[in-house]
Amino acid sequence: MVSKVTGSRSADSSGIYRRPRLVIRLKRFEDLPTVLSKTKSYPTPIRMVGADYSQTRCVGGDGGTTVDTGGLDKILEFGETFVRAQAGVRVGTLVHALAERGLELPLTPEMGQISLGALAVPTLPQASHGAGVAQLSSLVTEIKLITPQGKQMIVTERERDLMRVLRSSFGLLGVVHEVVLRVRPLTPVKIDYLVLSLKEFSGRFASIIRAPGALRLHISPFNDRITVERRTLDESASLSRSGIWQIRKSVMRNVLPAFGSTVGSVLAAPGLRAAMQKALHATLDRSTRGVMMYAHEWMRDLPVEAWKARHTYSLWAFPEADFPVVLAAYYSFCKSYFKTNRYRCNVVSGASRLHQDKGSLFSVSYTGPMFTLEPSSTGDEGWDDFLIDFNDFASGLGGTPTFNQTRALQPEHVAKSFGERVKLFRALRQRTDPLNRLRNSYFAYLFG
Ligand SMILES: Cc1cc2nc3c(=O)[nH]c(=O)nc-3n(C[C@H](O)[C@H](O)[C@H](O)COP(=O)(O)OP(=O)(O)OC[C@H]3O[C@@H](n4cnc5c(N)ncnc54)[C@H](O)[C@@H]3O)c2cc1C
């Protein structure tokens, strides 16, 4: 039924501490009820793992059972407006299979490894094109899961409130084994870059957010440089395959790596910072005219072992209207932190504009449009301490965190940001899983 893997009892190689007693690789979802009901053979807590790329202990181990969903790897059905697949399918595999059929997801992340189970139940904010869809879980229209009592449940968009809770449930309400995602026809994307100082960015902010397109920012507080990357859907553009492959080569080789914060790209170790900046300028000169590509072509596969990507970051989101003020405060925070502690992040910080999205309970843009802010690093010495102070800074400015991409999170940050939504989730969780079969110490600490 399931293949068992020797349990690891120590911190894993990414440095994120975990202690599962047992790690099993699921081959058939039909085995899940047995795994959930046999507490002696499969110790509590039962926690699922997809690609294991989260930045926090949201997978967790705690002497329990880690269930690797990688064996549930079938794409089951392609429709014109939807695709049905098992939870262990990687989003990169899915996106390429869709592209072969002239289809795509309405939001395409840059990292290919994300498993569909992890796409469905955590909040994964993405640079968005319009209201309603700013986290990947909002693409999910149906979820099949096994409850802590071992019962199969099928939830669709028609059960709006339940779907909203499940889409940010992190495996705490049940184990997802199948999902249906919304798809649309492949649409060319025009990518433009604009390099601004903070003063210029603040002065032009109203027009930057008014113009159409998804926005991704690359921020260097010490060089006072904000690169605004705008991705505009252009349905009228017709791109031949050969044309698009040439553009792809140019973008992948020359443009994206130069930004440092783009996933899987070149990292700016301190000694390389000057060279990085040079490459950035040279590349930008070439790219200001804009390039066209399809979204799936910016997707990258990172190393199979998460820690080898050597790219770590933390993420908070802030109300859109406050963002220029937040950025100015971030510049000052970084400079003052460096003065006192001689530490500064060695990778360009990222940011994404998120439209309002109420599709999941813990959506970071639940209350309105937001911008994320993502300090990034290679995980060098001083990074962990920096994040502790950064969290207080971000929470003090009214920021909203995530549970799998915000590191060193504390219960008071969670209570302040999510308030009543946490209480609602806790009450539902206690009813659904009274024996805490699915809860690990990380979530117990944050939610109570
Ligand atoms: C270098 C780097 C680059 C990244 N780039 C991007 C990016 O471009 N875009 C983006 O959106 N994100 C990005 N991320 C973040 C990443 O997408 C998330 O951390 C995502 O959760 C990773 O997917 P995973 O399969 O590794 O999830 P995991 O870490 O394996 O799991 C995440 C959570 O989901 C739960 N879970 C997993 N499967 C199931 C299931 N079947 N049923 C119930 N619960 C389940 C787990 O228990 C855990 O709580 C990046 C992360 C890194 C480190």
XYZ file of C-alpha atoms and ligand atoms in Angstrom:
501
model
C 0.000 0.000 0.000
C 2.441 2.665 1.079
C 6.201 2.484 0.934
C 7.852 3.383 4.218
C 11.045 5.335 4.332
C 13.456 5.335 7.276
C 12.503 8.065 9.673
C 14.815 10.994 10.201
C 15.082 12.126 13.810
C 17.104 15.262 13.314
C 16.869 18.691 11.738
C 16.602 18.368 7.975
C 19.271 19.605 5.586
C 17.533 22.916 4.947
C 18.089 23.760 8.602
C 14.337 23.733 9.297
C 13.991 21.613 12.415
C 11.727 18.596 12.213
C 11.487 15.166 13.857
C 9.128 12.763 12.103
C 9.269 9.201 13.440
C 8.150 7.879 10.108
C 8.242 9.137 6.537
C 5.974 7.319 4.099
C 5.528 7.709 0.383
C 1.888 7.348 -0.552
C 1.185 5.291 -3.674
C -2.639 5.277 -3.617
C -4.970 7.788 -2.016
C -7.194 4.858 -0.984
C -4.587 4.098 1.725
C -5.098 7.426 3.473
C -8.034 6.325 5.703
C -5.849 3.503 7.092
C -2.935 5.869 7.704
C -5.217 8.310 9.494
C -6.997 5.726 11.643
C -4.032 3.584 12.805
C -2.460 5.806 15.423
C 0.009 3.144 16.633
C 1.422 2.348 13.183
C 1.285 5.944 11.983
C 2.040 8.232 14.926
C 0.476 11.675 15.346
C 0.797 14.251 13.877
C 0.164 13.251 10.288
C 1.660 15.955 8.091
C 1.793 16.032 4.302
C 4.792 17.095 2.310
C 4.899 18.050 -1.374
C 8.206 19.434 -2.618
C 9.259 20.573 0.884
C 10.076 24.088 -0.290
C 8.284 26.002 2.469
C 10.271 28.495 4.512
C 8.750 27.498 7.868
C 7.885 24.383 9.907
C 4.419 24.189 8.358
C 5.173 20.639 7.203
C 6.684 19.748 10.567
C 7.454 16.327 12.006
C 7.211 16.319 15.805
C 7.746 12.583 16.200
C 4.806 11.879 13.921
C 4.257 10.681 10.374
C 5.273 12.662 7.327
C 3.306 11.646 4.243
C 5.088 12.322 0.948
C 2.432 12.830 -1.742
C 4.898 12.520 -4.664
C 3.424 9.159 -5.751
C 0.014 10.738 -6.482
C 1.316 12.070 -9.753
C -1.434 11.656 -12.367
C -3.064 14.360 -14.427
C -6.559 12.892 -14.763
C -8.547 15.095 -17.141
C -8.046 18.123 -19.394
C -11.104 20.274 -20.179
C -11.343 23.568 -22.021
C -11.719 25.546 -18.816
C -10.370 23.163 -16.174
C -7.819 20.478 -15.410
C -8.181 17.660 -12.856
C -5.047 16.210 -11.243
C -3.731 14.382 -8.185
C -2.140 16.263 -5.288
C 1.432 15.091 -5.903
C 1.645 16.452 -9.479
C 4.195 19.265 -9.697
C 2.913 22.561 -11.033
C 5.787 22.650 -13.593
C 4.700 19.305 -15.046
C 1.091 20.473 -15.166
C 1.850 23.849 -16.744
C 3.911 22.272 -19.537
C 1.209 19.686 -20.246
C -1.356 22.512 -20.425
C 0.857 24.565 -22.764
C 1.007 21.619 -25.193
C -2.800 21.914 -25.378
C -2.765 25.716 -25.785
C -3.850 26.282 -22.168
C -2.400 27.855 -19.037
C -3.188 28.624 -15.394
C -4.470 32.173 -14.856
C -1.488 32.663 -12.487
C 1.846 31.003 -13.195
C 4.471 30.871 -10.425
C 8.175 30.921 -11.248
C 8.980 27.745 -9.345
C 8.058 24.460 -11.010
C 8.320 22.089 -8.022
C 5.256 23.247 -6.081
C 2.946 20.248 -5.615
C -0.755 20.725 -6.351
C -1.617 19.771 -2.754
C 0.590 22.636 -1.579
C -0.902 24.924 -4.214
C -4.429 24.188 -2.962
C -4.178 24.649 0.812
C -1.454 27.203 1.700
C -1.648 30.872 0.668
C 0.789 31.459 -2.181
C 0.512 35.119 -3.215
C 1.424 35.931 -6.840
C 1.782 39.160 -8.824
C -1.835 39.386 -10.003
C -3.685 40.769 -13.035
C -7.060 41.568 -11.511
C -9.331 41.384 -8.486
C -10.334 37.974 -7.153
C -7.261 35.886 -7.994
C -4.039 36.846 -6.215
C -3.082 33.555 -4.531
C -2.662 30.247 -6.301
C -5.324 28.534 -4.163
C -7.965 30.784 -5.751
C -7.473 28.801 -8.978
C -8.857 25.709 -7.232
C -12.525 24.984 -7.966
C -12.815 21.511 -6.419
C -10.915 19.662 -3.689
C -11.106 15.972 -2.827
C -9.781 15.271 0.637
C -9.757 12.675 3.395
C -10.855 14.029 6.780
C -9.035 13.239 10.066
C -11.738 10.578 10.639
C -10.783 8.903 7.342
C -13.865 10.041 5.394
C -13.721 11.147 1.755
C -15.062 14.673 1.120
C -15.583 16.552 -2.125
C -15.857 20.309 -1.850
C -16.609 22.582 -4.797
C -16.795 26.335 -5.309
C -20.532 26.142 -4.693
C -19.765 25.661 -0.977
C -18.096 29.039 -0.872
C -17.406 29.399 2.847
C -16.023 25.891 3.235
C -13.859 26.298 0.142
C -12.519 29.581 1.518
C -11.399 27.852 4.717
C -9.948 24.808 2.959
C -7.911 26.991 0.599
C -5.787 28.139 3.538
C -5.946 25.072 5.761
C -2.337 23.784 5.416
C -3.412 20.167 5.806
C -4.983 20.908 9.211
C -8.518 19.958 8.135
C -7.758 16.985 5.905
C -5.402 15.435 3.377
C -5.960 16.628 -0.184
C -5.555 13.940 -2.855
C -7.159 15.515 -5.938
C -7.891 19.023 -7.212
C -9.579 20.770 -10.123
C -7.988 24.018 -11.309
C -9.296 26.760 -13.566
C -7.424 27.158 -16.886
C -7.599 29.601 -19.820
C -6.125 29.799 -23.337
C -2.384 30.553 -23.537
C -1.960 34.324 -23.667
C 1.267 36.161 -24.604
C 2.698 38.397 -21.876
C 4.613 41.593 -22.544
C 7.296 42.291 -19.955
C 8.644 45.826 -19.412
C 11.119 47.162 -16.902
C 11.471 50.595 -15.411
C 14.259 51.569 -13.005
C 13.436 54.253 -10.425
C 14.782 55.787 -7.242
C 12.489 55.667 -4.199
C 11.599 59.343 -4.728
C 10.698 58.700 -8.377
C 8.766 55.563 -7.459
C 6.726 57.405 -4.812
C 6.059 60.320 -7.167
C 4.807 57.998 -9.914
C 3.097 55.450 -7.667
C -0.484 56.415 -8.580
C 0.165 55.941 -12.314
C 2.227 52.768 -11.727
C -0.676 51.031 -9.998
C -3.330 52.463 -12.331
C -1.805 51.031 -15.521
C -2.822 47.433 -16.337
C -0.561 44.457 -15.716
C 0.904 42.347 -12.945
C 3.697 44.092 -11.023
C 6.817 42.574 -9.584
C 9.410 44.856 -7.950
C 13.127 44.282 -7.348
C 14.336 46.530 -4.550
C 17.867 47.530 -3.518
C 17.635 49.815 -0.461
C 21.402 50.464 -0.324
C 21.572 51.569 -3.976
C 18.219 53.361 -3.909
C 17.021 51.415 -6.919
C 13.570 49.947 -7.549
C 13.092 47.964 -10.742
C 9.426 47.792 -11.694
C 8.666 44.702 -13.783
C 5.267 44.919 -15.489
C 3.696 41.823 -17.061
C 0.859 42.786 -19.394
C -1.417 40.241 -21.055
C -1.540 40.911 -24.797
C -4.175 38.725 -26.432
C -3.684 40.411 -29.808
C 0.036 39.583 -30.072
C 0.774 36.663 -32.331
C 3.984 34.890 -31.525
C 5.491 32.209 -33.684
C 7.158 29.345 -31.832
C 10.618 30.217 -33.170
C 10.141 33.848 -32.217
C 9.117 32.972 -28.733
C 12.010 30.585 -28.187
C 14.504 33.272 -29.179
C 12.891 35.703 -26.789
C 12.828 33.079 -24.082
C 16.550 32.457 -24.483
C 17.244 36.145 -24.278
C 15.077 36.638 -21.210
C 16.298 33.570 -19.380
C 19.966 34.173 -20.116
C 20.110 37.933 -19.892
C 17.179 39.502 -18.172
C 15.807 37.362 -15.360
C 19.101 36.208 -13.804
C 20.280 39.769 -13.460
C 17.572 40.594 -10.980
C 18.837 38.277 -8.301
C 15.518 37.984 -6.557
C 13.939 36.115 -9.424
C 13.512 32.527 -8.369
C 16.353 30.149 -9.099
C 18.513 32.828 -10.636
C 21.991 34.043 -9.870
C 22.429 35.019 -6.257
C 24.351 38.072 -5.250
C 26.902 37.028 -2.695
C 28.433 40.108 -1.043
C 31.583 40.005 -3.174
C 29.501 39.819 -6.318
C 27.275 42.745 -5.560
C 29.093 45.255 -7.800
C 29.184 42.816 -10.707
C 25.506 42.158 -10.183
C 24.632 45.819 -10.406
C 26.654 46.180 -13.605
C 24.912 43.202 -15.184
C 21.569 44.597 -14.121
C 22.143 47.932 -15.858
C 23.507 46.363 -19.036
C 20.533 44.025 -19.192
C 17.984 46.699 -18.482
C 19.264 48.845 -21.340
C 18.506 45.947 -23.636
C 15.150 45.147 -22.111
C 13.463 48.525 -21.744
C 11.762 48.052 -25.102
C 9.856 45.094 -23.618
C 9.878 41.402 -24.420
C 7.060 38.962 -25.164
C 6.760 35.449 -23.791
C 4.282 32.921 -22.465
C 4.005 32.608 -18.692
C 5.065 28.939 -18.570
C 8.379 29.928 -20.130
C 9.519 31.803 -17.027
C 8.983 28.745 -14.862
C 12.118 27.127 -13.469
C 12.836 23.833 -11.776
C 14.916 24.354 -8.653
C 17.106 21.574 -7.220
C 15.193 18.573 -5.852
C 16.513 19.251 -2.353
C 15.140 22.605 -1.250
C 18.261 23.687 0.657
C 20.388 23.461 -2.500
C 18.498 26.390 -4.044
C 20.380 28.568 -1.538
C 17.643 31.154 -1.799
C 15.756 32.035 1.316
C 13.340 34.868 1.921
C 10.535 36.028 4.154
C 7.254 37.611 3.071
C 4.847 40.185 4.524
C 2.118 42.110 2.713
C 1.118 45.763 3.245
C -1.902 47.793 2.105
C -1.284 49.146 -1.383
C -2.064 52.750 -0.447
C 0.681 52.735 2.237
C 3.343 51.048 0.146
C 5.563 54.044 -0.760
C 5.650 54.967 2.954
C 6.392 51.344 3.883
C 9.259 51.243 1.373
C 10.759 54.443 2.747
C 10.545 52.963 6.252
C 12.119 49.711 4.944
C 15.055 51.655 3.489
C 15.597 53.343 6.882
C 15.147 50.065 8.760
C 17.745 48.264 6.592
C 20.256 51.090 6.919
C 19.840 51.465 10.652
C 19.998 47.672 11.133
C 23.254 47.582 9.156
C 24.723 50.412 11.234
C 23.975 48.608 14.489
C 24.500 44.965 13.500
C 26.720 45.095 10.381
C 24.261 42.875 8.537
C 22.406 43.496 5.304
C 20.566 41.123 2.970
C 22.801 39.873 0.172
C 20.032 39.313 -2.392
C 17.771 41.980 -3.900
C 14.425 42.204 -2.050
C 11.304 41.280 -4.008
C 7.729 42.583 -3.972
C 4.499 41.770 -5.817
C 1.311 43.755 -6.228
C -1.708 41.687 -5.120
C -5.259 42.571 -6.042
C -7.930 41.937 -3.423
C -8.625 38.204 -3.124
C -11.144 36.856 -0.611
C -10.884 33.323 -1.975
C -9.097 31.997 1.115
C -9.494 32.810 4.795
C -5.814 33.674 5.319
C -5.349 35.389 1.968
C -2.898 38.225 2.592
C -4.987 40.493 0.342
C -8.301 39.568 1.965
C -9.048 43.098 3.152
C -7.957 44.979 0.022
C -5.157 45.394 -2.547
C -1.670 44.859 -1.124
C 2.017 44.790 -1.978
C 4.255 42.088 -0.582
C 7.757 42.871 0.677
C 10.242 40.000 0.578
C 13.738 40.440 2.065
C 15.894 37.718 0.503
C 19.253 36.155 1.220
C 21.461 33.137 0.810
C 20.820 32.390 4.482
C 24.175 33.803 5.572
C 25.145 34.532 9.176
C 22.979 37.271 10.674
C 19.931 36.551 8.478
C 17.906 34.793 11.205
C 18.414 37.659 13.674
C 17.585 40.205 10.972
C 14.227 38.482 10.422
C 13.259 38.697 14.095
C 13.604 42.497 13.985
C 12.086 42.693 10.495
C 8.965 40.854 11.725
C 8.396 43.411 14.484
C 8.982 46.203 11.972
C 6.494 44.664 9.512
C 3.855 43.888 12.123
C 4.208 47.406 13.572
C 3.429 48.849 10.134
C 0.225 46.806 9.827
C 1.720 44.012 7.710
C 0.120 40.621 7.076
C 2.253 37.428 7.124
C 1.823 33.960 5.619
C 2.258 30.655 7.483
C 4.662 29.065 5.031
C 6.670 31.967 3.648
C 7.091 34.250 6.682
C 9.923 33.045 8.877
C 10.228 33.398 12.669
C 6.531 34.196 13.020
C 5.069 34.697 16.526
C 1.480 34.191 17.795
C 1.056 37.923 18.454
C 1.850 38.701 14.789
C -0.797 36.184 13.720
C -3.447 37.476 16.157
C -2.811 41.084 15.149
C -3.039 40.410 11.404
C -5.857 37.889 11.231
C -7.896 38.581 14.430
C -11.366 37.075 14.103
C -10.329 34.901 11.153
C -7.919 32.949 13.398
C -10.645 32.422 15.994
C -13.002 31.113 13.333
C -10.378 28.754 11.925
C -9.423 27.493 15.404
C -13.055 26.754 16.289
C -13.614 24.880 13.035
C -10.376 22.947 13.442
C -11.222 21.879 16.980
C -14.564 20.539 15.774
C -13.110 18.780 12.740
C -10.014 17.329 14.365
C -10.690 17.114 18.136
C -7.842 14.628 18.660
C -5.356 16.858 16.842
C -4.373 14.077 14.455
C -3.207 16.616 11.845
C -1.868 19.422 14.020
C 1.862 19.876 14.624
C 3.584 22.067 17.235
C 4.185 24.892 14.746
C 0.474 25.511 14.222
C -0.356 24.756 17.869
C 2.063 27.554 18.824
C 0.644 30.059 16.321
C -3.076 29.324 16.673
C -3.360 27.788 20.123
C 13.685 29.333 -3.670
C 12.197 29.400 -3.563
C 11.471 29.934 -4.605
C 10.077 30.024 -4.543
N 9.400 30.560 -5.586
C 8.062 30.648 -5.551
C 7.308 31.197 -6.631
O 7.836 31.588 -7.641
N 5.957 31.278 -6.512
C 5.325 30.802 -5.392
O 4.099 30.847 -5.305
N 6.008 30.288 -4.375
C 7.346 30.207 -4.430
N 8.023 29.664 -3.384
C 7.267 29.224 -2.213
C 6.699 27.860 -2.437
O 5.825 27.883 -3.512
C 5.859 27.449 -1.266
O 6.687 27.341 -0.156
C 5.091 26.134 -1.563
O 4.320 25.792 -0.437
C 6.035 25.051 -1.891
O 5.342 23.939 -2.360
P 5.738 22.560 -1.741
O 5.145 21.491 -2.584
O 7.209 22.508 -1.505
O 4.998 22.669 -0.324
P 5.383 21.938 1.041
O 6.398 22.782 1.728
O 5.742 20.534 0.810
O 3.978 22.034 1.808
C 3.370 23.289 2.104
C 2.189 23.097 3.085
O 1.126 22.405 2.442
C 0.774 21.214 3.178
N 0.436 20.195 2.176
C 1.210 19.762 1.152
N 0.552 18.829 0.444
C -0.663 18.665 1.014
C -1.782 17.812 0.745
N -1.799 16.958 -0.266
N -2.873 17.914 1.572
C -2.889 18.771 2.617
N -1.843 19.577 2.913
C -0.748 19.535 2.135
C 2.033 20.880 3.961
O 1.765 20.093 5.099
C 2.529 22.271 4.307
O 1.826 22.782 5.413
C 9.403 29.558 -3.414
C 10.130 28.979 -2.360
C 11.512 28.899 -2.440
C 12.271 28.303 -1.306
